[in-house]
PDB file of C-alpha atoms in Angstrom:
ATOM      1  CA  GLU N   1      84.528  98.491 110.636  1.00  0.00           C
ATOM      2  CA  THR N   2      86.418 101.008 113.230  1.00  0.00           C
ATOM      3  CA  GLY N   3      90.046 101.535 112.324  1.00  0.00           C
ATOM      4  CA  VAL N   4      92.760 102.141 114.831  1.00  0.00           C
ATOM      5  CA  THR N   5      92.381 105.000 116.994  1.00  0.00           C
ATOM      6  CA  GLN N   6      95.011 106.869 119.246  1.00  0.00           C
ATOM      7  CA  SER N   7      94.509 109.503 121.976  1.00  0.00           C
ATOM      8  CA  PRO N   8      95.386 112.090 122.502  1.00  0.00           C
ATOM      9  CA  THR N   9      96.110 113.522 119.108  1.00  0.00           C
ATOM     10  CA  HIS N  10      98.537 116.276 120.356  1.00  0.00           C
ATOM     11  CA  LEU N  11     100.471 116.450 123.843  1.00  0.00           C
ATOM     12  CA  ILE N  12     102.871 119.043 125.397  1.00  0.00           C
ATOM     13  CA  LYS N  13     104.961 117.771 128.199  1.00  0.00           C
ATOM     14  CA  THR N  14     107.958 119.017 130.247  1.00  0.00           C
ATOM     15  CA  ARG N  15     111.274 117.140 130.466  1.00  0.00           C
ATOM     16  CA  GLY N  16     111.257 114.611 133.197  1.00  0.00           C
ATOM     17  CA  GLN N  17     107.529 114.271 133.216  1.00  0.00           C
ATOM     18  CA  GLN N  18     105.785 110.941 132.534  1.00  0.00           C
ATOM     19  CA  VAL N  19     103.189 110.271 129.738  1.00  0.00           C
ATOM     20  CA  THR N  20     100.778 107.660 128.718  1.00  0.00           C
ATOM     21  CA  LEU N  21      99.528 107.270 125.130  1.00  0.00           C
ATOM     22  CA  ARG N  22      96.494 105.035 124.240  1.00  0.00           C
ATOM     23  CA  CYS N  23      95.500 102.916 121.211  1.00  0.00           C
ATOM     24  CA  SER N  24      92.351 101.096 120.219  1.00  0.00           C
ATOM     25  CA  SER N  25      92.980  98.450 117.830  1.00  0.00           C
ATOM     26  CA  GLN N  26      90.926  97.541 114.914  1.00  0.00           C
ATOM     27  CA  SER N  27      88.164  95.108 115.740  1.00  0.00           C
ATOM     28  CA  GLY N  28      89.348  91.414 115.489  1.00  0.00           C
ATOM     29  CA  HIS N  29      93.007  92.388 115.670  1.00  0.00           C
ATOM     30  CA  ASN N  30      94.975  90.852 118.692  1.00  0.00           C
ATOM     31  CA  THR N  31      98.401  92.341 117.908  1.00  0.00           C
ATOM     32  CA  VAL N  32      99.438  95.959 118.604  1.00  0.00           C
ATOM     33  CA  SER N  33     102.814  97.371 117.647  1.00  0.00           C
ATOM     34  CA  TRP N  34     104.108 100.838 118.728  1.00  0.00           C
ATOM     35  CA  TYR N  35     106.475 103.066 116.670  1.00  0.00           C
ATOM     36  CA  GLN N  36     108.257 106.237 117.187  1.00  0.00           C
ATOM     37  CA  GLN N  37     108.655 108.589 114.281  1.00  0.00           C
ATOM     38  CA  ALA N  38     110.927 111.596 114.346  1.00  0.00           C
ATOM     39  CA  LEU N  39     110.487 114.191 111.790  1.00  0.00           C
ATOM     40  CA  GLY N  40     111.713 113.335 108.457  1.00  0.00           C
ATOM     41  CA  GLN N  41     112.452 109.773 109.448  1.00  0.00           C
ATOM     42  CA  GLY N  42     110.767 106.352 109.007  1.00  0.00           C
ATOM     43  CA  PRO N  43     108.936 104.872 111.937  1.00  0.00           C
ATOM     44  CA  GLN N  44     111.160 103.111 114.524  1.00  0.00           C
ATOM     45  CA  PHE N  45     109.681  99.822 116.149  1.00  0.00           C
ATOM     46  CA  ILE N  46     109.479 100.312 119.854  1.00  0.00           C
ATOM     47  CA  PHE N  47     107.707  97.095 120.806  1.00  0.00           C
ATOM     48  CA  GLN N  48     104.998  94.612 120.043  1.00  0.00           C
ATOM     49  CA  TYR N  49     102.220  93.011 122.127  1.00  0.00           C
ATOM     50  CA  TYR N  50     100.578  89.813 121.129  1.00  0.00           C
ATOM     51  CA  ARG N  51      97.587  88.526 123.136  1.00  0.00           C
ATOM     52  CA  GLU N  52      98.514  90.722 126.204  1.00  0.00           C
ATOM     53  CA  GLU N  53     102.244  89.780 126.242  1.00  0.00           C
ATOM     54  CA  GLU N  54     105.295  91.656 125.007  1.00  0.00           C
ATOM     55  CA  ASN N  55     106.228  89.958 121.719  1.00  0.00           C
ATOM     56  CA  GLY N  56     109.429  91.760 120.984  1.00  0.00           C
ATOM     57  CA  ARG N  57     111.273  95.064 121.537  1.00  0.00           C
ATOM     58  CA  GLY N  58     113.387  97.444 119.505  1.00  0.00           C
ATOM     59  CA  ASN N  59     116.200  99.423 120.640  1.00  0.00           C
ATOM     60  CA  PHE N  60     114.477 101.443 123.270  1.00  0.00           C
ATOM     61  CA  PRO N  61     115.324 101.989 126.831  1.00  0.00           C
ATOM     62  CA  PRO N  62     113.261 100.561 129.662  1.00  0.00           C
ATOM     63  CA  ARG N  63     111.662 103.774 130.384  1.00  0.00           C
ATOM     64  CA  PHE N  64     109.471 103.135 127.452  1.00  0.00           C
ATOM     65  CA  SER N  65     106.838 100.431 128.583  1.00  0.00           C
ATOM     66  CA  GLY N  66     103.453  99.187 127.447  1.00  0.00           C
ATOM     67  CA  LEU N  67     100.513  97.266 128.290  1.00  0.00           C
ATOM     68  CA  GLN N  68      97.853  95.410 126.186  1.00  0.00           C
ATOM     69  CA  PHE N  69      94.412  94.942 127.719  1.00  0.00           C
ATOM     70  CA  PRO N  70      92.032  92.034 127.441  1.00  0.00           C
ATOM     71  CA  ASN N  71      90.033  93.808 124.821  1.00  0.00           C
ATOM     72  CA  TYR N  72      93.525  94.342 122.703  1.00  0.00           C
ATOM     73  CA  SER N  73      93.728  98.122 123.301  1.00  0.00           C
ATOM     74  CA  SER N  74      97.091  99.133 124.333  1.00  0.00           C
ATOM     75  CA  GLU N  75      99.055 101.814 126.384  1.00  0.00           C
ATOM     76  CA  LEU N  76     102.567 103.047 125.649  1.00  0.00           C
ATOM     77  CA  ASN N  77     104.163 104.815 128.802  1.00  0.00           C
ATOM     78  CA  VAL N  78     107.341 106.884 128.775  1.00  0.00           C
ATOM     79  CA  ASN N  79     108.985 107.799 131.921  1.00  0.00           C
ATOM     80  CA  ALA N  80     111.432 110.568 132.529  1.00  0.00           C
ATOM     81  CA  LEU N  81     110.670 112.411 129.373  1.00  0.00           C
ATOM     82  CA  GLU N  82     113.648 113.676 127.432  1.00  0.00           C
ATOM     83  CA  LEU N  83     113.722 116.315 124.592  1.00  0.00           C
ATOM     84  CA  ASP N  84     114.496 113.684 122.028  1.00  0.00           C
ATOM     85  CA  ASP N  85     111.164 112.071 122.855  1.00  0.00           C
ATOM     86  CA  SER N  86     109.644 114.534 120.798  1.00  0.00           C
ATOM     87  CA  ALA N  87     108.122 112.597 117.976  1.00  0.00           C
ATOM     88  CA  LEU N  88     104.919 111.297 116.394  1.00  0.00           C
ATOM     89  CA  TYR N  89     103.839 107.965 118.172  1.00  0.00           C
ATOM     90  CA  LEU N  90     102.189 105.517 115.959  1.00  0.00           C
ATOM     91  CA  CYS N  91     100.242 102.438 117.049  1.00  0.00           C
ATOM     92  CA  ALA N  92      99.451  99.741 114.646  1.00  0.00           C
ATOM     93  CA  SER N  93      97.226  96.711 115.073  1.00  0.00           C
ATOM     94  CA  SER N  94      97.086  93.548 112.879  1.00  0.00           C
ATOM     95  CA  LEU N  95      95.192  90.282 112.784  1.00  0.00           C
ATOM     96  CA  SER N  96      98.235  88.440 114.048  1.00  0.00           C
ATOM     97  CA  ALA N  97     101.775  88.738 114.680  1.00  0.00           C
ATOM     98  CA  VAL N  98     102.892  86.744 111.555  1.00  0.00           C
ATOM     99  CA  GLN N  99     104.809  88.466 108.869  1.00  0.00           C
ATOM    100  CA  SER N 100     101.995  88.258 106.214  1.00  0.00           C
ATOM    101  CA  SER N 101      99.674  90.252 108.248  1.00  0.00           C
ATOM    102  CA  PRO N 102      99.652  93.745 107.594  1.00  0.00           C
ATOM    103  CA  LEU N 103      99.997  96.433 109.904  1.00  0.00           C
ATOM    104  CA  HIS N 104      97.077  98.974 110.244  1.00  0.00           C
ATOM    105  CA  PHE N 105      98.255 102.280 111.650  1.00  0.00           C
ATOM    106  CA  GLY N 106      96.493 104.999 113.670  1.00  0.00           C
ATOM    107  CA  ASN N 107      97.098 108.650 112.904  1.00  0.00           C
ATOM    108  CA  GLY N 108      99.529 108.905 115.881  1.00  0.00           C
ATOM    109  CA  THR N 109     100.077 111.161 118.787  1.00  0.00           C
ATOM    110  CA  ARG N 110     102.358 114.068 118.452  1.00  0.00           C
ATOM    111  CA  LEU N 111     104.318 114.616 121.615  1.00  0.00           C
ATOM    112  CA  THR N 112     106.399 117.649 122.092  1.00  0.00           C
ATOM    113  CA  VAL N 113     108.661 117.606 125.126  1.00  0.00           C
ATOM    114  CA  THR N 114     109.941 121.124 126.330  1.00  0.00           C
TER     115      THR N 114
ATOM    116  CA  LEU R   1     117.214  91.776 109.068  1.00  0.00           C
ATOM    117  CA  ALA R   2     117.152  92.756 105.601  1.00  0.00           C
ATOM    118  CA  LYS R   3     118.265  96.333 104.813  1.00  0.00           C
ATOM    119  CA  THR R   4     116.409  98.131 102.103  1.00  0.00           C
ATOM    120  CA  THR R   5     117.637 100.804  99.722  1.00  0.00           C
ATOM    121  CA  GLN R   6     115.253 103.103  97.874  1.00  0.00           C
ATOM    122  CA  PRO R   7     115.617 106.372  96.192  1.00  0.00           C
ATOM    123  CA  ILE R   8     115.232 109.555  98.492  1.00  0.00           C
ATOM    124  CA  SER R   9     112.874 111.226  96.196  1.00  0.00           C
ATOM    125  CA  MET R  10     111.108 111.053  92.833  1.00  0.00           C
ATOM    126  CA  ASP R  11     109.021 113.434  90.707  1.00  0.00           C
ATOM    127  CA  SER R  12     106.345 112.739  88.154  1.00  0.00           C
ATOM    128  CA  TYR R  13     103.113 114.124  86.511  1.00  0.00           C
ATOM    129  CA  GLU R  14      99.625 113.284  86.784  1.00  0.00           C
ATOM    130  CA  GLY R  15      98.542 110.585  84.505  1.00  0.00           C
ATOM    131  CA  GLN R  16     102.103 108.809  84.422  1.00  0.00           C
ATOM    132  CA  GLU R  17     103.204 105.550  85.621  1.00  0.00           C
ATOM    133  CA  VAL R  18     105.464 105.605  88.515  1.00  0.00           C
ATOM    134  CA  ASN R  19     108.024 102.751  89.265  1.00  0.00           C
ATOM    135  CA  ILE R  20     109.819 102.870  92.641  1.00  0.00           C
ATOM    136  CA  THR R  21     112.494 100.374  92.893  1.00  0.00           C
ATOM    137  CA  CYS R  22     113.980  98.931  96.157  1.00  0.00           C
ATOM    138  CA  SER R  23     116.810  96.785  96.702  1.00  0.00           C
ATOM    139  CA  HIS R  24     116.986  94.200  99.419  1.00  0.00           C
ATOM    140  CA  ASN R  25     120.305  92.187  98.759  1.00  0.00           C
ATOM    141  CA  ASN R  26     120.170  89.967 101.948  1.00  0.00           C
ATOM    142  CA  ILE R  27     116.504  89.304 102.277  1.00  0.00           C
ATOM    143  CA  ALA R  28     115.940  86.006 103.948  1.00  0.00           C
ATOM    144  CA  THR R  29     114.294  82.939 102.014  1.00  0.00           C
ATOM    145  CA  ASN R  30     110.839  83.215 104.018  1.00  0.00           C
ATOM    146  CA  ASP R  31     110.554  87.105 104.215  1.00  0.00           C
ATOM    147  CA  TYR R  32     107.931  88.974 102.400  1.00  0.00           C
ATOM    148  CA  ILE R  33     108.523  92.243 100.779  1.00  0.00           C
ATOM    149  CA  THR R  34     105.835  94.921 101.661  1.00  0.00           C
ATOM    150  CA  TRP R  35     105.148  98.554 100.811  1.00  0.00           C
ATOM    151  CA  TYR R  36     103.489 101.150 102.799  1.00  0.00           C
ATOM    152  CA  GLN R  37     102.492 104.719 101.829  1.00  0.00           C
ATOM    153  CA  GLN R  38     102.582 107.706 104.197  1.00  0.00           C
ATOM    154  CA  PHE R  39     100.879 111.045 104.084  1.00  0.00           C
ATOM    155  CA  PRO R  40     101.990 114.055 106.276  1.00  0.00           C
ATOM    156  CA  SER R  41     100.583 113.800 109.845  1.00  0.00           C
ATOM    157  CA  GLN R  42      99.211 110.238 109.070  1.00  0.00           C
ATOM    158  CA  GLY R  43     100.126 106.757 109.950  1.00  0.00           C
ATOM    159  CA  PRO R  44     101.424 104.753 107.155  1.00  0.00           C
ATOM    160  CA  ARG R  45      99.044 102.769 105.104  1.00  0.00           C
ATOM    161  CA  PHE R  46      99.684  99.235 103.597  1.00  0.00           C
ATOM    162  CA  ILE R  47      99.603  99.106  99.838  1.00  0.00           C
ATOM    163  CA  ILE R  48     100.824  95.671  98.813  1.00  0.00           C
ATOM    164  CA  GLN R  49     102.658  92.742  99.813  1.00  0.00           C
ATOM    165  CA  GLY R  50     104.504  89.980  97.828  1.00  0.00           C
ATOM    166  CA  TYR R  51     106.997  86.987  98.053  1.00  0.00           C
ATOM    167  CA  LYS R  52     107.911  86.293  94.369  1.00  0.00           C
ATOM    168  CA  THR R  53     106.891  87.104  90.736  1.00  0.00           C
ATOM    169  CA  LYS R  54     104.026  89.693  90.461  1.00  0.00           C
ATOM    170  CA  VAL R  55     101.107  90.832  92.775  1.00  0.00           C
ATOM    171  CA  THR R  56      98.678  93.190  91.758  1.00  0.00           C
ATOM    172  CA  ASN R  57      95.699  94.815  93.687  1.00  0.00           C
ATOM    173  CA  GLU R  58      93.387  97.837  92.956  1.00  0.00           C
ATOM    174  CA  VAL R  59      96.034 100.366  93.912  1.00  0.00           C
ATOM    175  CA  ALA R  60      99.583  99.029  92.875  1.00  0.00           C
ATOM    176  CA  SER R  61     101.522  96.252  91.447  1.00  0.00           C
ATOM    177  CA  LEU R  62     104.390  94.731  92.799  1.00  0.00           C
ATOM    178  CA  PHE R  63     107.309  93.028  90.678  1.00  0.00           C
ATOM    179  CA  ILE R  64     109.820  90.757  92.264  1.00  0.00           C
ATOM    180  CA  PRO R  65     112.474  89.078  90.141  1.00  0.00           C
ATOM    181  CA  ALA R  66     113.519  85.504  90.782  1.00  0.00           C
ATOM    182  CA  ASP R  67     116.677  86.209  92.867  1.00  0.00           C
ATOM    183  CA  ARG R  68     114.256  88.547  95.193  1.00  0.00           C
ATOM    184  CA  LYS R  69     117.225  90.945  95.703  1.00  0.00           C
ATOM    185  CA  SER R  70     115.102  93.954  94.464  1.00  0.00           C
ATOM    186  CA  SER R  71     111.302  94.728  93.883  1.00  0.00           C
ATOM    187  CA  THR R  72     109.432  97.378  92.122  1.00  0.00           C
ATOM    188  CA  LEU R  73     106.378  99.016  93.178  1.00  0.00           C
ATOM    189  CA  SER R  74     104.283 100.381  90.163  1.00  0.00           C
ATOM    190  CA  LEU R  75     101.693 102.955  90.418  1.00  0.00           C
ATOM    191  CA  PRO R  76      99.542 103.235  87.376  1.00  0.00           C
ATOM    192  CA  ARG R  77      98.455 106.756  86.212  1.00  0.00           C
ATOM    193  CA  VAL R  78      99.370 108.734  89.348  1.00  0.00           C
ATOM    194  CA  SER R  79      97.398 111.855  90.418  1.00  0.00           C
ATOM    195  CA  LEU R  80      98.369 114.522  92.870  1.00  0.00           C
ATOM    196  CA  SER R  81      96.814 112.531  95.896  1.00  0.00           C
ATOM    197  CA  ASP R  82      99.450 110.014  95.290  1.00  0.00           C
ATOM    198  CA  THR R  83     102.041 112.647  96.610  1.00  0.00           C
ATOM    199  CA  ALA R  84     103.305 110.718  99.771  1.00  0.00           C
ATOM    200  CA  VAL R  85     106.431 108.833 101.133  1.00  0.00           C
ATOM    201  CA  TYR R  86     106.675 105.096 100.043  1.00  0.00           C
ATOM    202  CA  TYR R  87     108.460 102.642 102.153  1.00  0.00           C
ATOM    203  CA  CYS R  88     109.721  99.277 101.116  1.00  0.00           C
ATOM    204  CA  LEU R  89     110.208  96.841 103.890  1.00  0.00           C
ATOM    205  CA  GLY R  90     112.003  93.478 103.852  1.00  0.00           C
ATOM    206  CA  GLY R  91     112.512  91.119 106.658  1.00  0.00           C
ATOM    207  CA  PRO R  92     111.156  92.164 110.079  1.00  0.00           C
ATOM    208  CA  GLU R  93     113.190  92.761 112.981  1.00  0.00           C
ATOM    209  CA  GLY R  94     112.924  89.804 115.281  1.00  0.00           C
ATOM    210  CA  GLY R  95     110.587  88.041 113.326  1.00  0.00           C
ATOM    211  CA  GLY R  96     106.862  87.995 112.531  1.00  0.00           C
ATOM    212  CA  ASN R  97     105.534  91.613 111.528  1.00  0.00           C
ATOM    213  CA  LYS R  98     107.929  93.727 113.621  1.00  0.00           C
ATOM    214  CA  LEU R  99     108.855  95.750 110.662  1.00  0.00           C
ATOM    215  CA  THR R 100     111.721  98.230 110.298  1.00  0.00           C
ATOM    216  CA  PHE R 101     111.056 101.290 108.087  1.00  0.00           C
ATOM    217  CA  GLY R 102     113.809 103.047 106.332  1.00  0.00           C
ATOM    218  CA  THR R 103     113.409 106.737 105.347  1.00  0.00           C
ATOM    219  CA  GLY R 104     111.270 105.875 102.442  1.00  0.00           C
ATOM    220  CA  THR R 105     111.000 107.628  98.987  1.00  0.00           C
ATOM    221  CA  GLN R 106     109.316 110.941  98.744  1.00  0.00           C
ATOM    222  CA  LEU R 107     107.120 110.870  95.537  1.00  0.00           C
ATOM    223  CA  LYS R 108     105.956 114.218  94.195  1.00  0.00           C
ATOM    224  CA  VAL R 109     103.263 114.396  91.646  1.00  0.00           C
ATOM    225  CA  GLU R 110     102.656 117.703  89.897  1.00  0.00           C
ATOM    226  CA  LEU R 111     100.183 118.864  87.184  1.00  0.00           C
TER     227      LEU R 111
END
């Protein structure tokens, strides 16, 4: 069983640029959640996709957007990058979007904005 | 949304049992309590989840009293490899499994 994989593992961008992060969900999982984790903090919920539809969003501006594809893989796009966007971006898949369905996380993409 | 409070850090020695208590005073009736473990430069890993009383798996036990205002994660006979951040999560943000993580408890296990 293949777990959640994220690409790239590391990325350096310049302020104002745009970035796309990718996530392959675990086999059989139809729900993908994205989190941002700053250094020393817990992961912060960005948004969730359930069967290709956005299923909830955290307190992040519209320049954070996403997609989920028919195979349930997902992308996170961030436009107009700011220095504060530097963080570890985590993707998690789950069997469903119900509370009792545990999140399975990838190891993240480390984004550095200079 | 159930706000959780847990110790910032804990220290232990190999072979000891470690208990991490989390308070979640305003947890909703239908909310589960879930614990995750995170190593540096890795995503969090699901440890255990419960609703009431006691839940045990091959990794840990979770004790939840009748009032559900707190819970205790118990790690039996810890080893150096259990050094990690442990997150207690109560009710999700916006329902379902859109979980909100706090800053967690940094557990350090020494020889």
